[in-house]
XYZ file of C-alpha atoms in Angstrom:
634
model
C 34.751 -29.132 9.992
C 31.372 -27.625 8.944
C 29.857 -28.363 5.641
C 29.363 -25.942 2.818
C 26.526 -23.473 3.644
C 25.833 -21.299 0.582
C 22.665 -22.970 -0.703
C 20.133 -20.668 0.792
C 21.746 -17.401 -0.283
C 23.143 -18.614 -3.556
C 19.666 -19.671 -4.666
C 18.189 -16.478 -3.421
C 20.460 -14.789 -5.943
C 18.787 -16.311 -8.982
C 15.705 -14.935 -10.954
C 12.087 -14.811 -9.847
C 9.436 -17.438 -9.286
C 5.789 -17.073 -10.180
C 2.513 -18.137 -8.586
C 0.124 -15.458 -9.731
C 0.448 -11.989 -11.474
C 0.011 -9.482 -8.855
C 1.528 -6.507 -10.723
C -0.883 -3.625 -11.176
C -3.087 -4.284 -14.233
C -5.032 -1.630 -16.084
C -8.680 -2.293 -16.095
C -10.211 -3.511 -19.280
C -12.467 -0.603 -20.391
C -13.663 0.711 -23.734
C -11.907 3.814 -24.878
C -13.297 7.237 -25.766
C -11.321 10.315 -26.740
C -13.767 12.864 -25.518
C -16.677 12.914 -23.097
C -19.954 14.225 -24.316
C -21.280 16.365 -21.416
C -19.663 19.666 -20.527
C -19.901 20.416 -16.714
C -17.488 23.486 -16.489
C -15.396 25.661 -18.771
C -12.506 27.989 -17.920
C -12.587 28.749 -14.218
C -9.649 30.236 -12.229
C -9.167 29.843 -8.517
C -7.114 32.550 -6.733
C -8.622 33.181 -3.319
C -5.918 33.064 -0.675
C -8.080 33.303 2.485
C -11.343 31.388 1.733
C -12.796 28.267 0.276
C -13.204 28.657 -3.491
C -15.050 25.819 -5.130
C -17.589 25.004 -7.868
C -20.238 22.348 -7.248
C -22.089 20.426 -9.995
C -24.961 18.333 -8.757
C -25.750 15.264 -10.923
C -27.410 11.943 -10.604
C -24.548 9.346 -10.785
C -25.074 5.885 -12.096
C -23.089 2.904 -11.045
C -20.557 3.520 -13.887
C -19.539 7.039 -15.066
C -16.514 8.934 -16.227
C -15.262 12.337 -15.248
C -12.405 14.300 -17.067
C -10.799 17.472 -15.797
C -8.180 19.418 -17.728
C -6.472 21.772 -15.327
C -3.101 23.292 -14.290
C -1.662 24.679 -11.096
C 0.566 27.719 -11.466
C 1.167 27.902 -7.741
C -0.577 26.581 -4.629
C 0.006 26.499 -0.895
C -1.781 23.340 0.360
C -3.427 20.578 -1.443
C -4.151 22.586 -4.587
C -7.133 21.790 -6.918
C -9.480 19.214 -5.372
C -11.467 17.033 -7.719
C -14.248 15.259 -5.844
C -17.153 13.029 -6.828
C -19.687 11.557 -4.520
C -22.799 9.511 -5.076
C -26.027 9.286 -3.245
C -24.632 6.592 -0.821
C -21.760 8.997 0.099
C -19.213 6.780 -1.559
C -16.818 8.414 -4.072
C -13.350 9.745 -4.569
C -11.243 12.925 -3.957
C -8.156 13.748 -5.891
C -5.886 16.817 -5.539
C -3.758 18.334 -8.158
C -0.980 20.257 -6.349
C 2.115 22.220 -7.195
C 4.452 19.138 -6.976
C 2.146 16.141 -6.832
C -1.125 14.655 -8.044
C -2.596 12.744 -4.987
C -5.440 10.635 -3.783
C -6.774 12.856 -0.883
C -9.622 10.928 0.741
C -9.210 11.469 3.553
C -7.501 14.870 3.299
C -5.323 13.930 6.408
C -3.560 11.123 4.508
C -2.575 12.126 1.038
C -1.206 9.363 -1.183
C 0.948 10.831 -4.068
C 0.101 9.206 -7.386
C 2.373 11.246 -9.624
C 4.904 14.050 -9.725
C 3.587 17.354 -11.203
C 5.140 20.657 -12.415
C 3.592 24.034 -12.101
C 2.209 25.785 -15.052
C 1.491 22.734 -17.022
C -1.912 21.464 -18.067
C -2.823 17.901 -16.884
C -5.613 15.744 -18.054
C -7.223 13.751 -15.237
C -9.800 11.098 -15.935
C -11.662 8.954 -13.427
C -13.632 6.058 -14.664
C -15.916 4.628 -11.974
C -17.056 0.956 -12.179
C -17.771 -1.769 -9.887
C -17.367 0.494 -6.848
C -13.780 1.402 -7.967
C -12.237 4.617 -9.243
C -9.902 3.990 -12.098
C -7.485 6.932 -12.362
C -5.760 8.058 -15.505
C -3.461 11.088 -16.010
C -2.462 12.353 -19.392
C -4.047 9.172 -20.916
C -1.843 6.896 -18.736
C -3.395 4.543 -16.171
C -2.086 5.148 -12.624
C -4.046 2.925 -10.275
C -7.451 2.023 -9.076
C -8.860 2.705 -5.645
C -12.199 1.455 -4.121
C -14.817 4.087 -3.693
C -14.965 5.143 -0.145
C -17.071 7.450 2.074
C -16.433 11.153 1.161
C -17.125 13.466 4.097
C -18.099 17.149 3.633
C -15.325 19.700 4.230
C -16.101 22.555 6.535
C -13.425 25.235 6.679
C -10.998 22.583 5.181
C -11.829 19.990 7.973
C -13.724 16.772 7.248
C -17.039 16.450 9.148
C -18.627 13.291 10.335
C -22.288 14.476 9.646
C -22.972 15.431 6.073
C -24.404 18.951 5.535
C -26.895 17.883 2.878
C -27.984 14.527 4.440
C -31.779 15.138 4.639
C -31.979 12.451 7.355
C -34.981 10.545 8.213
C -36.155 9.522 11.660
C -33.915 7.488 13.970
C -34.941 3.839 13.585
C -32.702 2.827 16.500
C -34.185 5.511 18.822
C -35.224 2.822 21.450
C -31.628 1.701 21.906
C -31.450 3.374 25.335
C -34.703 2.185 26.746
C -35.969 5.734 27.038
C -35.878 6.623 30.750
C -36.485 2.990 31.699
C -34.752 1.298 34.674
C -34.631 -2.217 33.198
C -31.952 -4.141 31.608
C -30.853 -3.540 28.028
C -32.370 -6.902 27.153
C -35.805 -5.498 28.225
C -35.545 -3.025 25.348
C -34.373 -5.290 22.560
C -30.699 -5.913 23.117
C -29.251 -9.458 22.810
C -26.038 -11.374 23.033
C -24.383 -14.116 21.002
C -20.915 -15.602 21.226
C -21.173 -16.284 25.083
C -22.888 -18.710 27.465
C -23.281 -15.963 30.061
C -26.907 -15.172 30.590
C -26.641 -12.663 33.373
C -24.332 -10.027 31.777
C -27.178 -7.448 31.378
C -27.834 -5.480 34.486
C -30.449 -2.888 35.601
C -30.009 0.786 34.708
C -27.436 2.600 36.979
C -26.719 -0.692 38.729
C -23.199 -2.001 39.658
C -21.458 -4.271 37.224
C -22.418 -5.914 34.041
C -23.533 -4.267 30.828
C -26.085 -1.686 31.739
C -27.415 1.809 30.960
C -25.805 4.624 33.016
C -27.228 8.226 33.377
C -24.225 10.475 33.659
C -23.672 14.113 34.353
C -21.489 16.448 36.271
C -22.210 14.646 39.486
C -21.337 11.245 38.307
C -17.910 11.201 40.017
C -15.747 8.311 38.540
C -18.292 7.804 35.794
C -18.108 11.383 34.502
C -17.787 11.566 30.807
C -16.721 14.394 28.420
C -17.631 15.269 24.854
C -15.474 17.712 23.010
C -13.883 18.645 26.324
C -16.983 19.427 28.110
C -18.920 17.395 30.683
C -21.490 15.222 29.048
C -24.989 14.735 30.431
C -27.154 11.905 29.146
C -27.716 8.110 28.973
C -25.001 5.820 27.901
C -24.558 2.135 27.557
C -21.708 0.433 29.513
C -20.693 -2.318 27.110
C -17.938 -4.815 27.903
C -15.535 -7.678 26.820
C -13.198 -7.661 29.844
C -13.797 -11.342 30.911
C -12.770 -14.567 29.227
C -16.400 -15.868 29.384
C -17.727 -13.056 27.295
C -14.621 -11.680 25.477
C -15.998 -13.022 22.211
C -19.514 -11.696 22.819
C -21.428 -9.834 20.075
C -24.169 -7.434 21.271
C -27.041 -6.963 18.809
C -29.977 -4.719 18.437
C -32.832 -5.085 15.844
C -33.851 -2.297 13.421
C -36.304 -2.222 10.549
C -35.014 -0.879 7.256
C -36.421 -0.043 3.863
C -35.163 -1.704 0.682
C -32.276 -0.398 -1.257
C -31.976 2.731 0.912
C -28.970 4.668 2.060
C -28.560 4.791 5.706
C -26.082 6.726 8.162
C -25.308 5.130 11.490
C -23.532 7.221 14.160
C -22.846 6.942 17.887
C -20.734 8.326 20.680
C -18.257 5.934 22.038
C -15.466 5.998 24.812
C -13.030 3.735 26.522
C -13.433 3.279 30.325
C -11.013 0.668 31.728
C -9.474 -2.867 31.857
C -8.027 -2.926 28.428
C -4.961 -5.034 27.756
C -4.156 -3.886 24.220
C -6.088 -2.120 21.537
C -9.114 -0.166 22.527
C -11.417 -0.388 19.578
C -15.220 -1.275 18.936
C -16.560 -2.635 15.705
C -20.098 -1.961 14.710
C -21.829 -3.640 11.792
C -25.221 -4.157 10.164
C -26.614 -7.414 8.843
C -29.673 -9.399 8.218
C -28.876 -11.818 11.067
C -27.157 -11.583 14.449
C -24.098 -13.294 13.097
C -21.074 -11.132 12.895
C -20.077 -12.989 9.747
C -23.270 -11.925 8.001
C -22.539 -8.127 8.249
C -23.141 -6.267 4.948
C -21.153 -3.187 6.279
C -19.170 -2.376 9.321
C -16.713 0.108 10.822
C -14.011 -0.085 13.428
C -14.513 2.733 16.085
C -11.206 3.927 17.563
C -11.384 5.275 21.021
C -9.504 8.273 22.293
C -8.533 8.815 26.016
C -10.588 7.654 28.831
C -14.277 8.463 29.283
C -13.796 10.882 26.420
C -16.780 10.430 24.077
C -16.089 10.654 20.391
C -18.810 10.680 17.654
C -18.242 8.718 14.461
C -20.359 7.283 11.709
C -20.542 5.156 8.658
C -22.822 4.685 5.737
C -24.363 1.776 3.978
C -27.083 0.685 1.541
C -29.728 -1.760 2.740
C -30.714 -4.737 0.607
C -34.348 -6.047 0.795
C -36.761 -4.508 3.244
C -37.064 -6.027 6.734
C -35.390 -6.612 10.096
C -31.684 -6.067 10.358
C -29.380 -6.170 13.344
C -26.802 -3.724 14.620
C -24.030 -5.932 15.981
C -21.247 -4.648 18.159
C -17.901 -6.412 19.057
C -14.880 -4.981 20.782
C -11.445 -5.472 22.172
C -10.888 -6.637 25.694
C -11.991 -3.827 27.987
C -14.974 -1.791 29.365
C -16.564 0.842 26.990
C -19.448 3.160 26.815
C -21.598 4.118 23.866
C -24.432 6.587 23.464
C -26.641 8.585 21.155
C -26.995 5.640 18.649
C -28.708 6.868 15.557
C -29.560 5.065 12.319
C -31.340 7.279 9.676
C -32.238 6.939 6.078
C -30.299 9.596 4.241
C -30.793 11.237 0.843
C -27.508 12.677 -0.135
C -27.327 14.839 -3.204
C -24.816 13.254 -5.534
C -22.359 15.931 -6.849
C -18.892 16.939 -8.061
C -16.808 19.557 -6.239
C -13.885 21.294 -7.873
C -11.470 23.983 -6.617
C -9.698 25.018 -3.529
C -11.615 23.284 -0.640
C -9.708 24.789 2.320
C -9.645 28.376 3.575
C -6.041 29.438 4.103
C -3.426 29.263 1.376
C -2.407 31.294 -1.688
C -3.319 29.613 -4.978
C -3.264 30.343 -8.708
C -5.077 27.466 -10.484
C -7.191 27.124 -13.612
C -9.564 24.592 -14.961
C -9.771 24.521 -18.734
C -12.634 22.021 -18.933
C -14.656 19.585 -17.026
C -16.580 16.820 -19.034
C -18.617 13.833 -18.102
C -20.248 10.692 -19.609
C -22.282 7.844 -18.274
C -20.350 4.522 -18.369
C -16.749 3.865 -17.553
C -14.430 4.951 -20.350
C -10.605 4.820 -20.534
C -8.567 7.343 -22.536
C -7.777 6.369 -25.963
C -4.250 8.039 -26.271
C -1.389 9.509 -24.223
C -1.176 13.294 -23.779
C 2.378 14.678 -23.944
C 3.590 18.116 -23.186
C 6.711 20.345 -23.214
C 9.786 18.652 -21.514
C 11.812 19.822 -18.620
C 15.333 18.642 -17.658
C 16.142 17.547 -14.127
C 19.305 16.284 -12.599
C 19.307 13.737 -9.832
C 22.371 13.052 -7.702
C 23.143 11.512 -4.365
C 21.529 8.956 -2.127
C 18.063 7.731 -2.833
C 15.459 9.581 -4.915
C 11.839 8.348 -4.994
C 9.596 9.400 -7.796
C 5.884 8.623 -8.375
C 4.676 8.551 -11.870
C 6.312 11.465 -13.594
C 5.563 13.387 -16.897
C 7.512 15.168 -19.580
C 10.885 15.089 -17.926
C 14.360 14.202 -19.127
C 16.345 13.022 -16.036
C 20.113 12.938 -15.862
C 21.447 10.728 -13.001
C 25.044 10.662 -11.936
C 27.293 9.618 -9.070
C 26.117 7.032 -6.605
C 22.409 7.599 -6.852
C 19.396 5.238 -6.506
C 16.371 6.394 -8.268
C 13.159 4.592 -7.311
C 10.225 4.753 -9.646
C 7.261 3.866 -7.425
C 4.364 3.949 -9.946
C 2.536 0.664 -9.845
C 1.504 0.538 -13.465
C 2.923 3.584 -15.273
C 6.237 4.766 -13.918
C 6.512 7.640 -16.356
C 5.206 9.299 -19.392
C 7.177 11.030 -21.972
C 10.378 10.858 -19.903
C 13.875 9.654 -20.269
C 16.555 8.574 -17.752
C 20.260 9.146 -18.640
C 22.384 6.953 -16.293
C 25.816 8.430 -16.458
C 27.514 6.420 -13.721
C 27.857 2.695 -12.991
C 26.612 3.537 -9.520
C 23.547 5.323 -10.870
C 20.940 2.614 -10.438
C 17.298 2.776 -11.618
C 14.598 0.927 -9.674
C 11.150 0.151 -10.987
C 9.671 -0.709 -7.521
C 6.418 -2.389 -8.647
C 7.210 -3.639 -12.195
C 8.666 -6.997 -13.051
C 11.742 -7.289 -15.170
C 10.078 -8.667 -18.316
C 7.617 -5.731 -18.419
C 10.465 -3.308 -17.837
C 12.421 -4.838 -20.664
C 9.437 -4.665 -23.024
C 8.015 -1.312 -22.150
C 10.350 0.964 -20.296
C 13.993 0.162 -21.008
C 13.912 1.926 -24.309
C 13.737 5.299 -22.381
C 17.003 4.548 -20.518
C 20.528 5.449 -21.758
C 23.830 4.327 -20.258
C 26.546 7.016 -20.786
C 24.690 8.198 -23.849
C 24.152 4.644 -25.377
C 20.639 3.060 -25.486
C 20.270 0.536 -22.630
C 20.221 -3.005 -23.739
C 19.583 -5.886 -21.364
C 22.534 -8.327 -20.931
C 24.782 -5.836 -22.922
C 25.314 -2.508 -21.213
C 22.826 -3.139 -18.395
C 22.068 -5.852 -15.883
C 18.413 -6.273 -14.991
C 17.688 -7.993 -11.759
C 14.628 -8.696 -9.608
C 14.357 -6.161 -6.731
C 11.806 -7.121 -4.060
C 8.481 -6.690 -6.005
C 10.073 -5.034 -8.990
C 13.278 -4.607 -10.992
C 16.640 -2.700 -10.809
C 18.462 -1.609 -13.846
C 22.256 -1.672 -13.198
C 24.577 0.266 -15.719
C 27.345 -1.851 -17.138
C 26.551 -4.816 -14.742
C 28.175 -7.178 -17.270
C 31.578 -5.516 -16.803
C 31.222 -5.588 -13.043
C 30.461 -9.200 -13.143
C 33.911 -9.798 -14.644
C 35.557 -8.471 -11.482
C 32.880 -8.727 -8.871
C 35.183 -9.491 -5.978
C 38.752 -8.417 -5.369
C 40.797 -10.177 -2.840
C 44.115 -9.289 -1.077
C 46.854 -11.163 0.630
C 47.047 -8.511 3.321
C 44.580 -6.892 5.736
C 42.749 -3.667 5.030
C 42.731 -4.264 1.238
C 46.492 -4.035 0.769
C 49.225 -6.252 -0.783
C 48.890 -8.478 -3.797
C 45.365 -8.624 -5.125
C 43.317 -10.560 -7.716
C 39.757 -10.092 -9.142
C 37.393 -12.983 -9.837
C 34.430 -13.113 -12.202
C 31.018 -14.598 -11.435
C 29.843 -18.217 -11.957
C 33.278 -19.772 -12.014
C 35.093 -22.135 -9.634
C 38.063 -20.134 -9.167
C 41.648 -21.366 -9.250
C 43.265 -19.080 -6.623
C 46.813 -19.777 -7.790
C 49.263 -17.559 -5.860
C 46.591 -16.435 -3.464
C 45.520 -19.931 -2.461
C 45.384 -19.921 1.449
C 46.777 -16.360 1.304
C 43.507 -14.197 1.311
C 43.323 -11.806 4.260
C 40.829 -9.124 3.144
C 38.400 -8.552 0.159
C 35.986 -6.121 -1.416
C 32.765 -7.400 -3.054
C 30.725 -5.252 -5.368
C 27.239 -4.226 -4.578
C 24.739 -6.732 -6.006
C 26.854 -10.012 -5.656
C 27.118 -12.817 -3.162
C 30.340 -14.659 -2.619
C 31.246 -17.973 -0.936
C 34.672 -18.475 0.602
C 35.595 -22.041 1.626
C 38.621 -23.935 2.935
C 38.699 -26.678 0.453
C 39.164 -26.235 -3.289
C 35.916 -28.159 -4.064
C 33.830 -25.916 -1.793
C 33.762 -28.210 1.225
C 35.162 -27.499 4.724
C 34.411 -24.436 6.625
C 32.722 -21.757 4.568
C 31.033 -18.277 4.838
C 28.646 -16.603 2.554
C 28.931 -12.742 2.087
C 26.238 -10.579 0.490
C 26.784 -7.026 -0.767
C 23.181 -6.021 -0.570
C 22.982 -2.219 -0.393
C 26.547 -1.145 -1.042
C 29.952 -2.588 -1.861
C 31.027 -4.847 1.039
C 34.527 -4.307 2.470
C 36.059 -7.017 4.788
C 39.224 -5.660 6.016
C 40.042 -8.719 8.172
C 38.923 -12.157 7.275
C 36.939 -13.874 10.007
C 38.277 -16.737 12.149
C 38.534 -19.918 10.141
C 38.966 -18.266 6.809
C 42.036 -15.983 7.444
C 44.807 -17.393 5.093
C 42.751 -20.647 4.751
C 40.524 -19.980 1.700
C 41.019 -22.284 -1.274
C 37.573 -21.760 -2.833
C 35.891 -18.506 -3.983
C 32.843 -18.434 -5.962
C 30.627 -15.421 -6.903
C 27.095 -15.071 -8.136
C 24.717 -12.175 -8.956
C 22.480 -11.248 -6.019
C 18.891 -10.670 -6.753
C 16.709 -8.761 -4.102
C 13.823 -11.141 -4.324
C 10.906 -11.299 -1.865
C 9.795 -14.642 -0.455
C 6.429 -15.809 -2.207
C 5.791 -19.230 -0.853
C 6.954 -22.917 -0.715
C 7.607 -25.141 -3.701
C 7.745 -28.875 -4.055
C 7.312 -31.660 -6.535
C 3.589 -31.572 -5.914
C 2.975 -28.012 -7.184
C 2.164 -27.173 -10.658
C 2.591 -23.494 -11.489
C 0.882 -22.414 -14.754
C 1.475 -18.660 -15.026
C 4.085 -16.247 -13.980
C 3.995 -13.851 -10.931
C 6.246 -10.980 -9.936
C 9.708 -11.408 -8.584
C 9.847 -13.637 -5.450
C 11.632 -16.607 -3.863
C 10.209 -20.136 -3.513
C 11.504 -22.153 -0.674
C 11.696 -25.993 -0.570
C 13.627 -28.958 0.516
C 13.478 -31.287 -2.471
C 15.269 -31.854 -5.718
C 11.679 -32.036 -7.240
C 11.220 -28.363 -6.147
C 14.512 -27.623 -7.945
C 13.386 -29.356 -11.054
C 10.184 -27.474 -11.042
C 11.750 -24.009 -11.180
C 14.959 -24.814 -12.883
C 14.113 -23.155 -16.010
C 11.965 -20.283 -14.576
C 12.518 -18.562 -11.304
C 14.661 -18.319 -8.112
C 14.512 -21.084 -5.482
C 15.835 -21.211 -1.977
C 16.518 -24.710 -0.725
C 16.017 -24.807 2.955
C 17.859 -28.102 3.584
C 19.980 -29.775 1.015
C 23.351 -31.480 0.559
C 26.231 -30.477 -1.571
C 24.938 -32.232 -4.694
C 21.802 -30.244 -4.619
C 23.710 -27.083 -3.996
C 25.899 -27.613 -7.032
C 22.701 -28.163 -9.046
C 21.308 -24.985 -7.907
C 24.471 -23.221 -8.811
C 24.006 -24.195 -12.381
C 20.764 -22.394 -12.548
C 21.952 -18.862 -13.188
C 20.389 -16.948 -16.213
C 16.621 -16.774 -16.484
C 14.220 -14.328 -17.950
C 11.708 -12.813 -15.468
């Protein structure tokens, strides 16, 4: 007969192990209640058919703070854009909409940061420091995002070439050899990462990496740009052979010190790809790809369909730099390479930055201050009442709301640091579960559980709620302690009929009259049960997990039907695997919920008083030791 096999799943149902704390952390910034410089006061936006924005030009230091107090009464589209961009094109864009406050850079991929309500003023603060935007709403920290290139919006569409660039001369103008007939290497191009010395070929030749002059008469080499035939010089550049698949093409340029530059080029895929069809362009002070100070992946579209893309960077000291180009397996073309010094006008833009869509929005104030400043207090407003019922509900950070949750409803709070502000959750059903998707149990217990009630009574951990690790966060389960007293119900007939009995968790159960009589069972959600042939847990066994819902087994599987003499149930924790443990490891600080795996009793001893452990290969003695490690604080 097979040996007992519950060790992996049983241990996975314990609490969480720590390596490092990766939960979102608020930045450590000094606080300031108000910002000293007024940029804008009382402005409404109601234009339904045209862009309606206010621009404020301002020299922006490395650290600064912007605060906007605004409300959206109604909005079709993104709503009120709040955009800041420095002289190097890097910055942020946020959008306060009718139902969500979002990161909107780029505008084609909005990331909801919080839920919003129409007609309510919100205070948005962005503290910029160390090339990151630290975002606050109503005094609460939401998250931090790295500053990124902010494109101009033309008729609501992001444009690659900034409208106010004030670009200088093209310092890479000789990339194409003019009208020369020689090889690219005759005009400055070079190669690293390959031993091939004959890859460069003469212009308009056959094979190799070479210049090609294309036009409407180019036959199979015809290229298009924006749907029209392209005429001009392009560079056939390739990585479609194992001897030069890892090659890096490089071209020297001379740059000024501490200057903002914009690089742009046309690019297209031609043939021979076996997978992705991307080109990466970088800039660095040597020809080494690893020495790039900035780079961008250029993603091709179609075949011989030229596409213009760009990226921006800031040079360091003056001198010779190198454009370096690498790519996926295939043959590609590039053209119109341009590298120009740029002088962007730093500015803020507020308002409706898209043409079509009815809006009714108001800015009460916009204030500014040099330096990065966090708010000093939470801002609350009038509350609304909302009922949530049925299936799964996902809520970003929410404000000023009393939620009532009934029936079988999973409410997921997705905020990475602040799940809600001035809000409550009334869980009025044992099946109304509240998930903090990104916050560990100890933080939920300390900071957020006081805003939860269970059937009208305050939620108390290990009393009327069970708190368990859930992936990278926490789940709050109403009356979990009661469910634990009858976590599994067994029957002596199939289809949950006949004589039945319930068993609590963490007990070697004496099956009594149902010994060798069990033919079906129901396991409550959030528990794991082991059924085995022999009363000491040996013999043939099976482990069952009720992960997302109650588990109903109407017919016991072969080997267990009327042969079960052992039933043991544990709490199931939805932990994520974090790494491997062992006697040689020394963990000194906690991390968010996760499983450690290992094979030694030393690994078990290491985590016995702290977090969950999955033993990957162990005998019955270790399994029983693990089974004793049940209640821990995360």
